[in-house]
Coordinates of C-alpha atoms in Angstrom, one line a residue:
X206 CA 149.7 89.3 113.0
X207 CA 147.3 92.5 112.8
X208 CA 144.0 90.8 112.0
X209 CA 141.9 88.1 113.5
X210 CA 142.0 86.3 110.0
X211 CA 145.9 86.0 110.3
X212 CA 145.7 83.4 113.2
X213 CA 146.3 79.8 113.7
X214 CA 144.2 78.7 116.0
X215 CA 145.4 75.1 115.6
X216 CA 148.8 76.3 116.7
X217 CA 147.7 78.1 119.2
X218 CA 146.8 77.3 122.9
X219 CA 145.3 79.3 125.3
X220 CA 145.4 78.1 129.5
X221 CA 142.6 79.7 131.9
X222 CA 143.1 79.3 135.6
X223 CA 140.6 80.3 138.3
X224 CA 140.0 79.0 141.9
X225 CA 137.0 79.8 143.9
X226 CA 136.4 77.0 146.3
X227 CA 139.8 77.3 149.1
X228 CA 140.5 75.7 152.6
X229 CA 142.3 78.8 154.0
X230 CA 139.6 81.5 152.2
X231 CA 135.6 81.6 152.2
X232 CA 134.3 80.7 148.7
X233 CA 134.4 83.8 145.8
X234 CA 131.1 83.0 143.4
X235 CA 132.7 86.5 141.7
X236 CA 135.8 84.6 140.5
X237 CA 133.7 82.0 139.1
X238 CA 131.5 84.2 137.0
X239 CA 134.6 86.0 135.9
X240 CA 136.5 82.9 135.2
X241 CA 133.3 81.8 132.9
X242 CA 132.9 85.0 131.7
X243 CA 136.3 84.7 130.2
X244 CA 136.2 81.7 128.9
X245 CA 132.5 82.4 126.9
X246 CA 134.8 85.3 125.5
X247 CA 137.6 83.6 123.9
X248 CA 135.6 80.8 122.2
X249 CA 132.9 83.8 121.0
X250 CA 133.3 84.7 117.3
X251 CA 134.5 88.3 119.0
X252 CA 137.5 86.9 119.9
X253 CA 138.0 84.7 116.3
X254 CA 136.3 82.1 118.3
X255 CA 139.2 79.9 119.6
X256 CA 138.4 76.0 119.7
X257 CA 137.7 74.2 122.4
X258 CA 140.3 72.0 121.8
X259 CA 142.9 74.6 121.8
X260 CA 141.7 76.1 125.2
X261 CA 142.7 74.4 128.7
X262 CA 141.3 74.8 131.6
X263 CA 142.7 74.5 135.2
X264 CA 138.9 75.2 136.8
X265 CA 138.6 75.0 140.2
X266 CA 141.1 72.6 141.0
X267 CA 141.5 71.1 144.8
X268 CA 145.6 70.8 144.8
X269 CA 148.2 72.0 142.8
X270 CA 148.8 68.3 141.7
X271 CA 150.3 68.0 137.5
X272 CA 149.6 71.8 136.8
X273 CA 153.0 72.8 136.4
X274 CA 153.7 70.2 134.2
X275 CA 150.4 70.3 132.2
X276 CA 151.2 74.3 131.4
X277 CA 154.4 73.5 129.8
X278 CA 152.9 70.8 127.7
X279 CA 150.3 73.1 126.4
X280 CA 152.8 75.6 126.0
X281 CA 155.0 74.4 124.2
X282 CA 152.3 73.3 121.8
X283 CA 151.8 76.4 120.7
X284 CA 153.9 77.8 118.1
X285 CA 151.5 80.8 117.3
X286 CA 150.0 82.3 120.4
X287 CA 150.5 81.2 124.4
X288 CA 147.8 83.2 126.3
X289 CA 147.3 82.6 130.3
X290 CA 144.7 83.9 132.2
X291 CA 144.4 83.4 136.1
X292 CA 141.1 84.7 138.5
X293 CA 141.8 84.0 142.2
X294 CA 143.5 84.8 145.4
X295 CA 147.4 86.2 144.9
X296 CA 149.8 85.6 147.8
X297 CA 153.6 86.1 147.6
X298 CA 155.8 84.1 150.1
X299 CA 159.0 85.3 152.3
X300 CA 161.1 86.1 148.8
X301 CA 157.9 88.3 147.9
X302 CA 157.2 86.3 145.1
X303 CA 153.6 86.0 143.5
X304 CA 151.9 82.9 144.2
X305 CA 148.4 81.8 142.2
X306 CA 146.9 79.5 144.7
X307 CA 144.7 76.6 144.2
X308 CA 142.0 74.9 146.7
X309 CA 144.2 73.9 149.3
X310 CA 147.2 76.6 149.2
X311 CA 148.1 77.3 152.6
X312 CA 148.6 81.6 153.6
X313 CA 151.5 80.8 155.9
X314 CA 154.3 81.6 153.8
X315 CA 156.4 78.9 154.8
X316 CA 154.1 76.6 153.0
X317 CA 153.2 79.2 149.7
X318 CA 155.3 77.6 147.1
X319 CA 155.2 74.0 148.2
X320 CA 151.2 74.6 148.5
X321 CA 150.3 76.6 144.9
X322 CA 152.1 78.1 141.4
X323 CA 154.4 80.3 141.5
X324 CA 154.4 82.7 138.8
X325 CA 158.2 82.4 137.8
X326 CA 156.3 78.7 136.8
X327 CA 154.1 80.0 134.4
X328 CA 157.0 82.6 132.8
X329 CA 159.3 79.5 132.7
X330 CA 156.1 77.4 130.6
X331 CA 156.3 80.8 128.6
X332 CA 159.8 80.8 128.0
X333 CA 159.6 76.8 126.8
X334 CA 157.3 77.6 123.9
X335 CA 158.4 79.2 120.5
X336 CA 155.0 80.7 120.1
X337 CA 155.7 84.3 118.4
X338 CA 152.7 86.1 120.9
X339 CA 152.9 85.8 124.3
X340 CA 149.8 87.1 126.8
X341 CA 149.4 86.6 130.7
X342 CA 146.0 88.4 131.9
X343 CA 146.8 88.2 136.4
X344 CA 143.3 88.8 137.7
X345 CA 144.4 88.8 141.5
X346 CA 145.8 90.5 144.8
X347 CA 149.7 91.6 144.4
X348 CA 149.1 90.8 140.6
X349 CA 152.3 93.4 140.0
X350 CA 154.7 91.3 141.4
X351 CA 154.5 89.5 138.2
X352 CA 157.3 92.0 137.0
X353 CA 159.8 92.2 139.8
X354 CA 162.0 89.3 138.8
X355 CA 163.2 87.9 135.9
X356 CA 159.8 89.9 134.0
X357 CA 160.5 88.5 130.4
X358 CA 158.2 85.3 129.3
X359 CA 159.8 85.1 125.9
X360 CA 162.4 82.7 124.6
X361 CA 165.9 84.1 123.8
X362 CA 165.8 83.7 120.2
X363 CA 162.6 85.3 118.9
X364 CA 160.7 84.5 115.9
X365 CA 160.4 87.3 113.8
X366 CA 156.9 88.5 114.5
X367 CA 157.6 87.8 118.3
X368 CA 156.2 89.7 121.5
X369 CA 154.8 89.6 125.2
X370 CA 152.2 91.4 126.7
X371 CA 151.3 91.0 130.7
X372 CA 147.9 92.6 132.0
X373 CA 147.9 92.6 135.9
X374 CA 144.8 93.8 138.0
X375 CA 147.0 95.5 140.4
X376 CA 150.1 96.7 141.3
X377 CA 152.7 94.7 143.5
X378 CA 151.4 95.4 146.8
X379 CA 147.8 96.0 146.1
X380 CA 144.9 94.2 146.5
X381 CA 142.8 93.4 143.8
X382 CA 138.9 93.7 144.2
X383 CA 135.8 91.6 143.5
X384 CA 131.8 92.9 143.5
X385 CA 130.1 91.8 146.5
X386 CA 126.8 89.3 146.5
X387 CA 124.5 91.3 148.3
X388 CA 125.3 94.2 146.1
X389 CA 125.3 92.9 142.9
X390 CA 123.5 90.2 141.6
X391 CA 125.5 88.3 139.2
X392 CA 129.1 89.6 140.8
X393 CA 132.4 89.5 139.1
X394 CA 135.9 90.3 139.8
X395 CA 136.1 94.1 138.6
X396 CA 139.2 93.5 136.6
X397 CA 137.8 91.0 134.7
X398 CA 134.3 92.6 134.3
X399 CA 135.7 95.9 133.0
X400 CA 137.6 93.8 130.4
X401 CA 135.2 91.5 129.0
X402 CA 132.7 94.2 128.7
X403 CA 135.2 97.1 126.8
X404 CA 135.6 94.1 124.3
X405 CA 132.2 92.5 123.9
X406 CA 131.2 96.4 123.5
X407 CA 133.7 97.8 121.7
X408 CA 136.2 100.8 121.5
X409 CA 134.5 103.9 119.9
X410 CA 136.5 105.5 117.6
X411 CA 138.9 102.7 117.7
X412 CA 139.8 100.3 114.5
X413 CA 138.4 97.2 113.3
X414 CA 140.7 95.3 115.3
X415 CA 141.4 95.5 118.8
X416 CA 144.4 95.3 120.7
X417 CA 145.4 95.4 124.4
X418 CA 147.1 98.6 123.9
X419 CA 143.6 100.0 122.4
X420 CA 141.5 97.9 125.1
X421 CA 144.1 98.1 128.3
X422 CA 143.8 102.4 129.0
X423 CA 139.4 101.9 128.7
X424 CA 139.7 99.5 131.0
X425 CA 142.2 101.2 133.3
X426 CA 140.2 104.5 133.2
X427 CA 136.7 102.6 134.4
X428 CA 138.5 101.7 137.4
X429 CA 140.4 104.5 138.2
X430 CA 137.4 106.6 137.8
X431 CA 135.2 104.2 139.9
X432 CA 137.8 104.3 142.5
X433 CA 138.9 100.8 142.3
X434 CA 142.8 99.8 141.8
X435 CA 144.7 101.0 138.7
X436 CA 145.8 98.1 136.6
X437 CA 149.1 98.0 135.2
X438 CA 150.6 96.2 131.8
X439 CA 153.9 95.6 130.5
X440 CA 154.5 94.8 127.0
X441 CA 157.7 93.0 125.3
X442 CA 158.8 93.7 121.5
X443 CA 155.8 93.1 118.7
X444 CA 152.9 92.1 121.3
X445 CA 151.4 95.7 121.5
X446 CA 150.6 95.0 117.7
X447 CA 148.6 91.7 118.3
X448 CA 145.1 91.9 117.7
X449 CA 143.0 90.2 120.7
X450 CA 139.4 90.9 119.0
X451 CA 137.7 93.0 116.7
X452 CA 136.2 96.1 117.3
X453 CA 132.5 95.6 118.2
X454 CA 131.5 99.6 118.4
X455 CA 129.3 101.0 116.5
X456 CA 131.3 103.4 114.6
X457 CA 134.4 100.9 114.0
X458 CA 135.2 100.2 110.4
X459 CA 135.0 96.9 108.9
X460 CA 137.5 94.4 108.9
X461 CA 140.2 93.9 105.8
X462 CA 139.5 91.4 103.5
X463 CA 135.9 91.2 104.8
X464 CA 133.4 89.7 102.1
X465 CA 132.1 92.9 99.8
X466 CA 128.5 91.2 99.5
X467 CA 128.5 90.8 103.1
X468 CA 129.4 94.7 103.8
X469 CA 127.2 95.8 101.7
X470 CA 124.2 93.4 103.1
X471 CA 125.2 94.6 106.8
X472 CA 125.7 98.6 105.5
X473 CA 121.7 98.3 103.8
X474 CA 120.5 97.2 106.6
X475 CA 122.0 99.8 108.9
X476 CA 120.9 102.4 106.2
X477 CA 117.2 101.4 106.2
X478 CA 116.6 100.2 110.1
X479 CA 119.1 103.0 112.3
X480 CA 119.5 106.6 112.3
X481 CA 121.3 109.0 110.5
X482 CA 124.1 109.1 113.4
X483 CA 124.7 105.9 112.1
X484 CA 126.0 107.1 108.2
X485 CA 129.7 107.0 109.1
X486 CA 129.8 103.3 109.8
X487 CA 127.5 103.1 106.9
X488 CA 129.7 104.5 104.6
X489 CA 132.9 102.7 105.8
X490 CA 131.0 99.6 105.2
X491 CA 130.1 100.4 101.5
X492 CA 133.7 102.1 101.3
X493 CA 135.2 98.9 101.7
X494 CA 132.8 96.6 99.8
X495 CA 133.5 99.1 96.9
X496 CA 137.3 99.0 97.2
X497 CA 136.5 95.4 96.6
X498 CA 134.6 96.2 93.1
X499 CA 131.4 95.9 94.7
X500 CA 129.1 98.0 92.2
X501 CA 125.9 98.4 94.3
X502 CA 128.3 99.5 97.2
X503 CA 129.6 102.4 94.8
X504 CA 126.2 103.5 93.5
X505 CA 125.3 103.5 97.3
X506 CA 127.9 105.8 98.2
X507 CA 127.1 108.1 95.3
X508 CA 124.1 108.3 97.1
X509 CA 125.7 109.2 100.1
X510 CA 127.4 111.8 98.3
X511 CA 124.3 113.7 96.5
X512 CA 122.8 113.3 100.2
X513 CA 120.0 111.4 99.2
X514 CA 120.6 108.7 101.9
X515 CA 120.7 111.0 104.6
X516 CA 117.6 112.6 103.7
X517 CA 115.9 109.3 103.2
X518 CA 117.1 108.5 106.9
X519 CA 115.8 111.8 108.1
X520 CA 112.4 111.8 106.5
X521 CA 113.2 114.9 104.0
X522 CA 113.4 116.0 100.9
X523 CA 117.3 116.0 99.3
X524 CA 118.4 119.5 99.2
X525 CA 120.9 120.7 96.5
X526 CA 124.3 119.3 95.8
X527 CA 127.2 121.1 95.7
X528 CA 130.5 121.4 93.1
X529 CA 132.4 118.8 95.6
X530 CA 129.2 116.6 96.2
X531 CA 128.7 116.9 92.3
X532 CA 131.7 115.8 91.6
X533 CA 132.5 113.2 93.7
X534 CA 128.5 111.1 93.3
X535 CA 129.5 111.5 89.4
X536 CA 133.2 109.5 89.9
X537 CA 131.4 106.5 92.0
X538 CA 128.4 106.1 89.5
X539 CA 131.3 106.3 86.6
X540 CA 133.5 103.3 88.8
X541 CA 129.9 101.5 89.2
X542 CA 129.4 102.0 85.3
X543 CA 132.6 101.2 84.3
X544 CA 131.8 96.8 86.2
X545 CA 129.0 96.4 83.6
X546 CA 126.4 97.6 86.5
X547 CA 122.8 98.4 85.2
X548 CA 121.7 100.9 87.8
X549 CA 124.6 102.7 87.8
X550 CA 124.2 104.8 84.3
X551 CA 120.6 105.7 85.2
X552 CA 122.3 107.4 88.3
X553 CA 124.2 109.1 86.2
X554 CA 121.0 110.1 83.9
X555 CA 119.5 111.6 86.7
X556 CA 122.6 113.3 87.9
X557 CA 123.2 115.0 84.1
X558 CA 119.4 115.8 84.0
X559 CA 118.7 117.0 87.5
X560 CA 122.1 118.3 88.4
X561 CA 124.1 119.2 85.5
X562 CA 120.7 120.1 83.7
X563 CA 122.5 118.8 80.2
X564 CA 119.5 116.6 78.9
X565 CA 121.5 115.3 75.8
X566 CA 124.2 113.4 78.4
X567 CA 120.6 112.2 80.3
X568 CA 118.8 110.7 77.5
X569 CA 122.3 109.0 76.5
X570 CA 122.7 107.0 79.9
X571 CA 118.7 106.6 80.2
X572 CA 119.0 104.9 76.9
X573 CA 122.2 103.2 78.0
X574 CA 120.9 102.1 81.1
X575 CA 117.7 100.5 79.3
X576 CA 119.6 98.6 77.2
X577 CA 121.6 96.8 80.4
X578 CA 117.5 96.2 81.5
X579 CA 116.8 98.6 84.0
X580 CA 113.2 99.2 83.8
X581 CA 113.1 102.3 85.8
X582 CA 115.5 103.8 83.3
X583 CA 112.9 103.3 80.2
X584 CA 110.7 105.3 82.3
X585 CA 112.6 108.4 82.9
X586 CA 113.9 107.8 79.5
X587 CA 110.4 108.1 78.2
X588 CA 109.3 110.8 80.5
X589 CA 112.2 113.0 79.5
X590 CA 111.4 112.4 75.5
X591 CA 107.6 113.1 76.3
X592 CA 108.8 116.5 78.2
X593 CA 111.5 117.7 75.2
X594 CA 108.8 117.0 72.9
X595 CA 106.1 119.1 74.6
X596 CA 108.8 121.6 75.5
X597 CA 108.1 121.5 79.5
X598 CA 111.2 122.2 81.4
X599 CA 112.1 120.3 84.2
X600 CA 112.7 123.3 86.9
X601 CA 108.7 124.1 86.0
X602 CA 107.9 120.5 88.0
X603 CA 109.4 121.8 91.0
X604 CA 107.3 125.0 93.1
X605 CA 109.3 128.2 93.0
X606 CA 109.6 127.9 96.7
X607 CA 111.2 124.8 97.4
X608 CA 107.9 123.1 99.0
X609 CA 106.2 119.9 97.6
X610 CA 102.7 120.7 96.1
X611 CA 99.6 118.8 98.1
X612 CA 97.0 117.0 96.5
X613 CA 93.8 117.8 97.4
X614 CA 91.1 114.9 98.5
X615 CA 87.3 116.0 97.0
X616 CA 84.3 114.5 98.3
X617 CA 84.6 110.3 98.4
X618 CA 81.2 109.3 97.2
X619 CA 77.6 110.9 96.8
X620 CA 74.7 109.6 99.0
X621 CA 72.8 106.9 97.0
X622 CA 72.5 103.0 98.2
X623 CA 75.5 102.4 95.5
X624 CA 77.1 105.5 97.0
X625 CA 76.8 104.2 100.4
X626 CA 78.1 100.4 99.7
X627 CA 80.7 101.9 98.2
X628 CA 81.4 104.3 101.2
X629 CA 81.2 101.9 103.7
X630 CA 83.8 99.7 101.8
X631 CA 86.2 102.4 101.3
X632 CA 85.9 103.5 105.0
X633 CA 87.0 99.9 106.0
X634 CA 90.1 100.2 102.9
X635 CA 90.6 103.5 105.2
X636 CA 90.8 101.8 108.3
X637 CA 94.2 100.9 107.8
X638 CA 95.8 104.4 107.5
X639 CA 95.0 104.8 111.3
X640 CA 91.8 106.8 112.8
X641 CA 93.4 110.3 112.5
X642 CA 93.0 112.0 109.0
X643 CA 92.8 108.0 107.8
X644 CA 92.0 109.8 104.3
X645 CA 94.3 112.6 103.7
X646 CA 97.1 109.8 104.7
X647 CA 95.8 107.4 102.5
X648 CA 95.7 109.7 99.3
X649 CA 99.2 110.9 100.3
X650 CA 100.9 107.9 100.8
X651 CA 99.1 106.7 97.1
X652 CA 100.3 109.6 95.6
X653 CA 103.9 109.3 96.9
X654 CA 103.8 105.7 95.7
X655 CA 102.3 106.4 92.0
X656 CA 104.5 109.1 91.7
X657 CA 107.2 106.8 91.8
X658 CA 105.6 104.0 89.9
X659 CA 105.1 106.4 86.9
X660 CA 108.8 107.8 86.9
X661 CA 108.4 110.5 89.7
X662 CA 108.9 114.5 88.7
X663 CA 111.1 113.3 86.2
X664 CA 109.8 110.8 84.1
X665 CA 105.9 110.3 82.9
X666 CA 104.7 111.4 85.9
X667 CA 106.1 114.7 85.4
X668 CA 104.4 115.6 82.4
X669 CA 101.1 115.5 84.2
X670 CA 99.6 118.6 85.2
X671 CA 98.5 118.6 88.9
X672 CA 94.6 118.5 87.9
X673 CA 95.7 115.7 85.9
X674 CA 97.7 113.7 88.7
X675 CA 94.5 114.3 91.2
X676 CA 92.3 112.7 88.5
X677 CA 95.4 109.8 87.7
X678 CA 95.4 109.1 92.1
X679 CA 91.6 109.1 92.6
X680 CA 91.6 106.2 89.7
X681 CA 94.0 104.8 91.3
X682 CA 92.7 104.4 94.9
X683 CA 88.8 103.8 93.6
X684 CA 90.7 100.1 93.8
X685 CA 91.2 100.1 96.8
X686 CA 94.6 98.6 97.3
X687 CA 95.8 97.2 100.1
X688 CA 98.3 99.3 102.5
X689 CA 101.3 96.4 102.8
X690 CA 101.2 95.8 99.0
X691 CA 101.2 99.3 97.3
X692 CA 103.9 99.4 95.9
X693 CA 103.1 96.5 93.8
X694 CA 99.5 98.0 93.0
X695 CA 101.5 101.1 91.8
X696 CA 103.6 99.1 89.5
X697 CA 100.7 97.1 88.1
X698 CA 98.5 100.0 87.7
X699 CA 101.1 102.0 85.5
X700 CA 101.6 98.7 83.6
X701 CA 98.1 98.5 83.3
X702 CA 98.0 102.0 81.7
X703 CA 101.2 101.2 79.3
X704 CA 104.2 103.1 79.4
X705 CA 104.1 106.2 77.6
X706 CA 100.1 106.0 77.5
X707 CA 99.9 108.2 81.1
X708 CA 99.3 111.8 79.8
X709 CA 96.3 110.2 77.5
X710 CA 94.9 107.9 80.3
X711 CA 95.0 111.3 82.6
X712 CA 93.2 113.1 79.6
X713 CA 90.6 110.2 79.8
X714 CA 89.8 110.2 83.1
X715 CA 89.1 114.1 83.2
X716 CA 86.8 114.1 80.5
X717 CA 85.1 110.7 81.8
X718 CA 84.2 112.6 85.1
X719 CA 83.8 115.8 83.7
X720 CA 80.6 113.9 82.4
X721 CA 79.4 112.1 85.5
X722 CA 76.0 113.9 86.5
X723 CA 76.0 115.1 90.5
X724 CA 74.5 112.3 92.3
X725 CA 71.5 113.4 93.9
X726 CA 71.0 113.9 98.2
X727 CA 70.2 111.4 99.6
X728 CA 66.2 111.3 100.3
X729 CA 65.9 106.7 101.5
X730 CA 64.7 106.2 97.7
X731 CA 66.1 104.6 95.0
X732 CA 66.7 107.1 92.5

C-alpha cells in the first residue's frame, strides 16, 4: 500500500475522539479546533479524501456510555486501514495506565477506569480487526504510556501487507500542551497543529507520497525547537511504508499513475505563471507525463534541455547549448517524433539548423513537419529556401556581439490637420503602452511580435534587411492594433502579405515612402 490510489476507502474506517467540555477540567476551545482541524484533514482530497461514511466520530461526548463497544464495531469493519485519533485530557489510574477521558471522567484514580477509556480498550478494538494498517495518533497528557503494556495493536496472524504505527504527543510522564486564548486567536493543541500543518504544507524535498515516518521527525523538530514536548512514535512491521497523504510541497514529484494530460496542464501553468526556482517540479511534471507517451510533455522538456524555458521564465535571450544539452533536446524531440506529433519534427528543424548548422537535415523536418500541418513549420521552411537561394547565412542574422539589434522609431507624423488627426489617434493607440517611453515600447513590443509572426531570424523574417524590417513595423503599426490582441494582428498581417511575398512587400513599402514628399511645417493653413 505505497500510494493514495491503492486504498479502499470502503473497507476502511477511521474513529476520531476529542473531549473539550469536562466536569472535573475547565473547557479547552484548543482541543476543539484541533479535533476539527483533524477531521477537515482526513476527508480533504490531501488525505485521499476519506468518506464520511467511513469516518466516526466520538465528539464531545458527556459519558463514556457504548464507546467501547461502538470502537470495536467500527473496527472490525475495517479490513484495510483502522486509524484512531484522540485530542483531550490523558490521566493514568493507580496501575499507571493511560486513560482518554470523556465529559464526566473523574481525576481521582479510584474512579479513572470506571469513569473514561482506557487505552488497552482501544489496542484490544485494534487487535479485533483484520485490517492490514493500523494507526493510533494520542494527542494528550501521558500520551507515552500508550506503550508500556501489552504495546502491540495488531492481530496475531498478519495479513501480508500488515503493520502498526502509534504517534503520541508526549512521553509517559509528560504533559502535553495546548495554545492559550489570549495568545493566539484561533488556538490549537500544538501536537495536532504541528501535524495538520507539515501535511496540508508539505515535506520539501520529500516524495509524492507522504508517510508518518517522512511527516513524524518535521513535526518532532517544530516542537523540540519551539521548546514544547518531544513527541514519540512507535511503529510495528509494514506501517512505516503506509502512505497517510501526498506530498503538497512545492518541489514534490507527481504522483504514479497520475493522468499525463493532467501533468502536463498543471507543469504549463507553473512554467508560464511562477519563477524559474520553480523548473525542477516543472520538469518532474513533464518527466512523468512523458514516461506516459505524452508528446507535448517531451517536446517541453527538450525545451528544458536547450534552456529555452528557463530563459523564457527569466526574461532573456537563450544562450548556447552544449554537447550534453545537444544531445539530450535532440532524443526527446526524436521520442515526440517518433507518436506521430506535429511540433515535434519542426523542433528538430530548428535544432539541425540553429544548432547542428546542417540545413539539409532542417529543410527535411521543416518539410516533414508541414506535411503533419504545422503552420509555423511552412514558415521557417520557406524562410530557410528564401535564405539558400539568396545565399544569406544564418550566423549573418545574429550581431557579432551577442546583443539584439534595436529598431529605431522616426518621426510619427508631420504637422498638417491630416497629420494631426492622425497624431492625436495614434497618441490614444499609445496610451496603452503606459506614459513612460509609451512609443519606443510600443514599436518594440510590435516588432517582437512580427518577428515572430513572419518566422523570426530564421524564417522570412530573417531575410529582411533591418532598413527593410523598420519599413515592414512602421506598416504594421500605422494600424494601430490593439495591445491585448497583437498577436493575432501579427498573424493576420503576415497572411495579409502572403507567405513568401515578405521581402517584396518590404521592397514596396521602401520605395512607396521613398516617394512621399516632406510634409510641410505646420503654419494653421490648409496646405
Amino acid at each position: 500500500m505505497t500510494d493514495l490510489t491503492a486504498r479502499d476507502y470502503s473497507r476502511s474506517r477511521a474513529v476520531l475522539m476529542g473531549t473539550w467540555d469536562y466536569t472535573d477540567f475547565g473547557t479547552s476551545l484548543a482541543v476543539q479546533r484541533s479535533y476539527h482541524r483533524m477531521r477537515d484533514l482526513l476527508l480533504d482530497p490531501v488525505c485521499g479524501s476519506w468518506p464520511v461514511g467511513s469516518v466516526k466520530e466520538f465528539s464531545n461526548r458527556p459519558t463514556l456510555g457504548t464507546t467501547h463497544v461502538e470502537l470495536i464495531d467500527a473496527f472490525v469493519a475495517a479490513t484495510d486501514i483502522a486509524f484512531f485519533y484522540y485530542v483531550g485530557h490523558g490521566i493514568y489510574d493507580h496501575r499507571e495506565r493511560l486513560c482518554l477521558t470523556v465529559g464526566d471522567t473523574r481525576i481521582d484514580s479510584d474512579y479513572t477506569t470506571a469513569t473514561g477509556l482506557l487505552f488497552e480498550d482501544v489496542r484490544d478494538a485494534f487487535r479485533a480487526s483484520r485490517a492490514a494498517v493500523k494507526i493510533a495518533v494520542l494527542d494528550c497528557c501521558y500520551a507515552g504510556l500508550a506503550t508500556e503494556e501489552y504495546g502491540r495493536l495488531s492481530a496475531d496472524r498478519l495479513p501480508p501487507v500488515s503493520g502498526a504505527y502509534l504517534l503520541m504527543s508526549s512521553s509517559a510522564f509528560e504533559t502535553s500542551w495546548y495554545e492559550k486564548e489570549e495568545d493566539v486567536h484561533d488556538a490549537q493543541t500544538y501536537f495536532t497543529r504541528a501535524l495538520v500543518d507539515t501535511v496540508r504544507e508539505g515535506v520539501p524535498g520529500g516524495p509524492a507520497g507522504l508517510t508518518f515516518d517522512h511527516i513524524f521527525p518535521v513535526v518532532a523538530d517544530q516542537l523540540v525547537e519551539s521548546g514544547r514536548p518531544e513527541p514519540g512514535r512507535r511503529i510495528e512491521d509494514n506501517a512505516a511504508g503506509w502512505v497517510f497523504a501526498r506530498n503538497n510541497a512545492p518541489d514534490a514529484p507527481p504522483e504514479p499513475g497520475a493522468d499525463p494530460e493532467a501533468l502536463y496542464r498543471e507543469a504549463y501553468r507553473l512554467e508560464t505563471k511562477e519563477g524559474v526556482e520553480r523548473l525542477p517540479l516543472i520538469t518532474a511534471q513533464y518527466q512523468a507525463a512523458a514516461a506516459a507517451g505524452h508528446a507535448p510533455s517531451m517536446n517541453r522538456l527538450g525545451q528544458i534541455a536547450e534552456g529555452r524555458v528557463q530563459a523564457r521564465m527569466q526574461g532573456i535571450e537563450p544562450g548556447p547549448v552544449d554537447g550534453e544539452a545537444l544531445q539530450e533536446a535532440t532524443q526527446w524531440y526524436t521520442k515526440a517524433y517518433e507518436t506521430g506529433d506535429h511540433a515535434a519534427p519542426l523542433h528538430l528543424g530548428q535544432l539541425y539548423e540553429e544548432q547542428y548548422g546542417n540545413q539539409r537535415q532542417a529543410l527535411f523536418w521543416y518539410d516533414l513537419a508541414d506535411r503533419r500541418g504545422n503552420s509555423a513549420a511552412k514558415e521557417r521552411l520557406t524562410g530557410l529556401q528564401q535564405r539558400i537561394r539568396l545565399g544569406i547565412d544564418a550566423s549573418s542574422l545574429r550581431p557579432e556581439d551577442g546583443s539584439s539589434e534595436k529598431l529605431e522609431a522616426g518621426p510619427l507624423t508631420g504637422r498638417t490637420h491630416a497629420g494631426r488627426a492622425s497624431e492625436l489617434l495614434r497618441r490614444q493607440w499609445l496610451a496603452d503602452w503606459g506614459d513612460k517611453k509609451p512609443e519606443q515600447l510600443a514599436l518594440a513590443e510590435c516588432l517582437d511580435v512580427l518577428a515572430d509572426a513572419c518566422g523570426g531570424a530564421h524564417g522570412e523574417w530573417g531575410t529582411l534587411p533591418q532598413a527593410e524590417q523598420a519599413y515592414v513595423v512602421h506598416d504594421f503599426t500605422d494600424s494601430l492594433p490593439r495591445r491585448t490582441e497583437l498577436a493575432k494582428a501579427a498573424r493576420r498581417y503576415y497572411e495579409s502579405v502572403g507567405p513568401g511575398e515578405l521581402r517584396a512587400h518590404a521592397a514596396r513599402l521602401r520605395r512607396h515612402r521613398r516617394q512621399i514628399p516632406t510634409e510641410s511645417p505646420d503654419t494653421g493653413d490648409t496646405p
